[in-house]
Coordinates of C-alpha atoms in Angstrom, one line a residue:
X162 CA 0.0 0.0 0.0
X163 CA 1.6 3.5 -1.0
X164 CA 1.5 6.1 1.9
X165 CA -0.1 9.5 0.9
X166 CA 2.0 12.4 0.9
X167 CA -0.3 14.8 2.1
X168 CA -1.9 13.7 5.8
X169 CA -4.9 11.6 5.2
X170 CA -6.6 11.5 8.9
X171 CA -9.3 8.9 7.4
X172 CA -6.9 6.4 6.3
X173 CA -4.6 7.0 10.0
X174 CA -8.1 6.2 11.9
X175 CA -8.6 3.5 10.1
X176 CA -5.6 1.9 10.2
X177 CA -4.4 2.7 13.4
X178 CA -3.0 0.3 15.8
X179 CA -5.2 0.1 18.3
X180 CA -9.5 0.3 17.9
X181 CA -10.6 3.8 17.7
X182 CA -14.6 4.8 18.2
X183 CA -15.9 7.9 18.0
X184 CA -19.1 8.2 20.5
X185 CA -22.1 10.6 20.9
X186 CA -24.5 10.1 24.0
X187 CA -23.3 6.4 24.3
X188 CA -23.8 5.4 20.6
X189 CA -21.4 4.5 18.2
X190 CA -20.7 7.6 15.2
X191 CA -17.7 5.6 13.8
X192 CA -15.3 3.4 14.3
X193 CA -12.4 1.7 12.3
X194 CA -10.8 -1.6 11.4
X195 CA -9.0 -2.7 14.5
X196 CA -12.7 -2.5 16.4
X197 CA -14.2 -4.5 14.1
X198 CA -11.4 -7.1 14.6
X199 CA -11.6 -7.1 18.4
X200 CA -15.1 -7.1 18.8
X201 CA -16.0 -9.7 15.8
X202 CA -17.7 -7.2 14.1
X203 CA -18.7 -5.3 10.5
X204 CA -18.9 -1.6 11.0
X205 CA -22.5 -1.6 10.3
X206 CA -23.2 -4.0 12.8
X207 CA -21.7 -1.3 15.5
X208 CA -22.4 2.2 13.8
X209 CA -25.4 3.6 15.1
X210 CA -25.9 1.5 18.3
X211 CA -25.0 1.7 21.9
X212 CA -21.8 0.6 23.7
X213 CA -24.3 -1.3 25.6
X214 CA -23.8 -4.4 22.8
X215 CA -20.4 -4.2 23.6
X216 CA -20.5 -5.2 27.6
X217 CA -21.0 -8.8 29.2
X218 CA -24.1 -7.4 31.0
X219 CA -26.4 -4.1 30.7
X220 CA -25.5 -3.9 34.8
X221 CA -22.3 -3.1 33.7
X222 CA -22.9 -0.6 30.9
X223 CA -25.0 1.5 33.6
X224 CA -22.6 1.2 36.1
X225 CA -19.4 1.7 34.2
X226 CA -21.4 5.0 32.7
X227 CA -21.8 6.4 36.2
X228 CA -18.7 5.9 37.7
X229 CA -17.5 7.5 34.4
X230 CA -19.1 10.7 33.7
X231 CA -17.8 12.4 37.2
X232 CA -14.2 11.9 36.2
X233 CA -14.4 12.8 32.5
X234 CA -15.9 16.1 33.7
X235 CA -13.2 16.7 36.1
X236 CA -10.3 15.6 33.9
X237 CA -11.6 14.7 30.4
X238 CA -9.3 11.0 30.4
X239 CA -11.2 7.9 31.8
X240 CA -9.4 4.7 31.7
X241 CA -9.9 1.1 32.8
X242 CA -9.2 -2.5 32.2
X243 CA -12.5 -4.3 31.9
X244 CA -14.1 -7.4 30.7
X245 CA -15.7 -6.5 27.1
X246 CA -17.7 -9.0 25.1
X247 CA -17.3 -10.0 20.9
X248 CA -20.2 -8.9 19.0
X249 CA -20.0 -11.4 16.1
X250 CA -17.0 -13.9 14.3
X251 CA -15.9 -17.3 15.5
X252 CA -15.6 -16.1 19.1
X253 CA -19.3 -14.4 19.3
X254 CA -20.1 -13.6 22.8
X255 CA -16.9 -14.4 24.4
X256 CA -15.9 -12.0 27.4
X257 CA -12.5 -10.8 27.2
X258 CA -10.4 -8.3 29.1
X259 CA -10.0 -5.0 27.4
X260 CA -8.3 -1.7 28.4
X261 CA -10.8 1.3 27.8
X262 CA -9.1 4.8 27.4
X263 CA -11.8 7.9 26.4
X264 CA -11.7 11.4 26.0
X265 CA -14.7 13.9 26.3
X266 CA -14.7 16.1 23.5
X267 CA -16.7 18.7 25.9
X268 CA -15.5 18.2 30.0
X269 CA -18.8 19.5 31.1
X270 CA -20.9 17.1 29.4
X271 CA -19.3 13.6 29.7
X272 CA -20.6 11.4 27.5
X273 CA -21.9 13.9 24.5
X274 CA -19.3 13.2 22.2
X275 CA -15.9 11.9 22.8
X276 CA -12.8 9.4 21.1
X277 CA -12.3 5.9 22.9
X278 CA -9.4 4.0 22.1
X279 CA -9.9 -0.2 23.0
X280 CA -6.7 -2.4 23.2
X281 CA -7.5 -6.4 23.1
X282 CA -5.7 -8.0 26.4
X283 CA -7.0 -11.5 26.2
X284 CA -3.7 -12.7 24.6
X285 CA -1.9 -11.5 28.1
X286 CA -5.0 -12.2 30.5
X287 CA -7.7 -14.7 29.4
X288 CA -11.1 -14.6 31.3
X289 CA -11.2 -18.2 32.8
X290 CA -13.7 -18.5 35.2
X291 CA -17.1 -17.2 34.8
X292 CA -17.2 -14.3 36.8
X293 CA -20.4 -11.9 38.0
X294 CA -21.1 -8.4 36.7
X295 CA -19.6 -7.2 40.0
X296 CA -16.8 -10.1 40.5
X297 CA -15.3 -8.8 37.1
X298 CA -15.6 -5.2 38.2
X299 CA -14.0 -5.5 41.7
X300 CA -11.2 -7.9 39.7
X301 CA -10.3 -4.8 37.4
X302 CA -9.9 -2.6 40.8
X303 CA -7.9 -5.3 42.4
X304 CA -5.6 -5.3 38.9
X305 CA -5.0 -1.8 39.9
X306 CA -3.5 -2.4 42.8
X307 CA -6.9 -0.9 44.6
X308 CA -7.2 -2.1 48.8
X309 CA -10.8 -3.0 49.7
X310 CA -11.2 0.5 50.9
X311 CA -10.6 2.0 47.6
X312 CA -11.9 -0.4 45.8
X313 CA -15.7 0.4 47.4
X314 CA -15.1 4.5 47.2
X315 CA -14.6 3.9 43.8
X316 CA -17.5 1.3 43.1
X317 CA -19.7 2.8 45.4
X318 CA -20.3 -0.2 47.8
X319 CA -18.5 -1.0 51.7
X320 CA -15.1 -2.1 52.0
X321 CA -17.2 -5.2 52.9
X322 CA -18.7 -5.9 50.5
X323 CA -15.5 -5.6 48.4
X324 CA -14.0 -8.4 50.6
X325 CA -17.0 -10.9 49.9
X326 CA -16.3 -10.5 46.3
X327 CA -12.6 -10.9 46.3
X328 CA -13.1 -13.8 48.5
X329 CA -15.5 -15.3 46.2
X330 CA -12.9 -14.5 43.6
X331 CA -10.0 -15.9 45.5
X332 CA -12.4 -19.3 45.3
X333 CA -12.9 -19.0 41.6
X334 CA -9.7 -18.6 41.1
X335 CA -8.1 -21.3 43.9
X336 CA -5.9 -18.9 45.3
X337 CA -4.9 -18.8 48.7
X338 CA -3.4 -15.3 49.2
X339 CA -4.8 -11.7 47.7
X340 CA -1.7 -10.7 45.6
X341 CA -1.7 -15.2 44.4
X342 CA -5.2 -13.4 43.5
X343 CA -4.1 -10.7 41.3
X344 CA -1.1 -12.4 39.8
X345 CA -4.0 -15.6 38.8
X346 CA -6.3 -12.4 37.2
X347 CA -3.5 -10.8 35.6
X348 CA -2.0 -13.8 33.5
X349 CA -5.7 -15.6 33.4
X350 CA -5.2 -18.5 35.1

């Protein structure tokens, strides 16, 4: 493929290395190539709908949204690893771990328009035990190096309830010690 002189910003989105959406209220305006790879999915299967076809559970879209919008109005970056689910392809509903980066094109209003890049981890970290809506959530924290008391501040829920599920998670996972815990969430096994 020859390289344009002149800067062709349609061809660098589509071909960029990582998947690149473009969002208003939610919904997806455009996105390129490496999306549809990840996800298992044509562009006009994702154009035009929510990113709630996108996550393992609706739960999860709503709460992942809310826990959001505060912190791209105050800073205008949100990132995350999180469990994401293929639309379509020979892998069609699989969850798989996916680090979420966004910008909010307008600080004051979150989630009107903004640019969210998606990079594939489930080469590095495999999902391999069927986790909850909340079990995968409190697993990304815990990936972050989040205590229990951090962990709920940032979820919303008592440093109690954070325990439960990390103890449920320590089950799932047959691990006997918190950080046997992460290093089993971070390689997926």
């Amino acid at each position: 493929m020859d390289i344009p002189a002149a800067p062709d910003y349609r061809l660098a989105f589509q071909l960029a290395p990582v998947g690149l959406i473009l969002s208003r209220e939610r919904r997806i305006v455009d996105c390129n190539e490496r999306v549809c790879e990840i996800f298992g999915a044509t562009p006009e299967q994702l154009v035009g709908q929510s990113f709630r076809m996108l996550y393992p559970s609706a739960d999860e879209y709503e709460r992942i949204g809310a826990r959001m919008a505060p912190i791209l109005n105050a800073h205008g970056v949100y990132a995350d690893n999180r469990v994401m689910r293929r639309v379509g392809g020979a892998r069609q509903g699989e969850a798989f771990w996916c680090h979420v980066t966004g910008r909010a094109i307008d600080r004051a209003a979150p989630h009107a328009a903004g640019i969210w890049t998606f990079e594939d981890l489930s080469a590095e970290r495999p999902v391999t035990a069927a986790l909850t809506a909340r079990e995968r959530e409190v697993a990304a924290q815990l990936m972050q190096g989040l205590t229990s008391k951090e962990i709920g501040r940032a979820l919303g829920i008592s440093h109690r309830t954070v325990e439960i599920y990390r103890a449920r998670l320590m089950r799932k996972y047959r691990a006997s010690t918190a950080a046997e815990l992460v290093q089993k969430l971070m390689s997926g096994r």
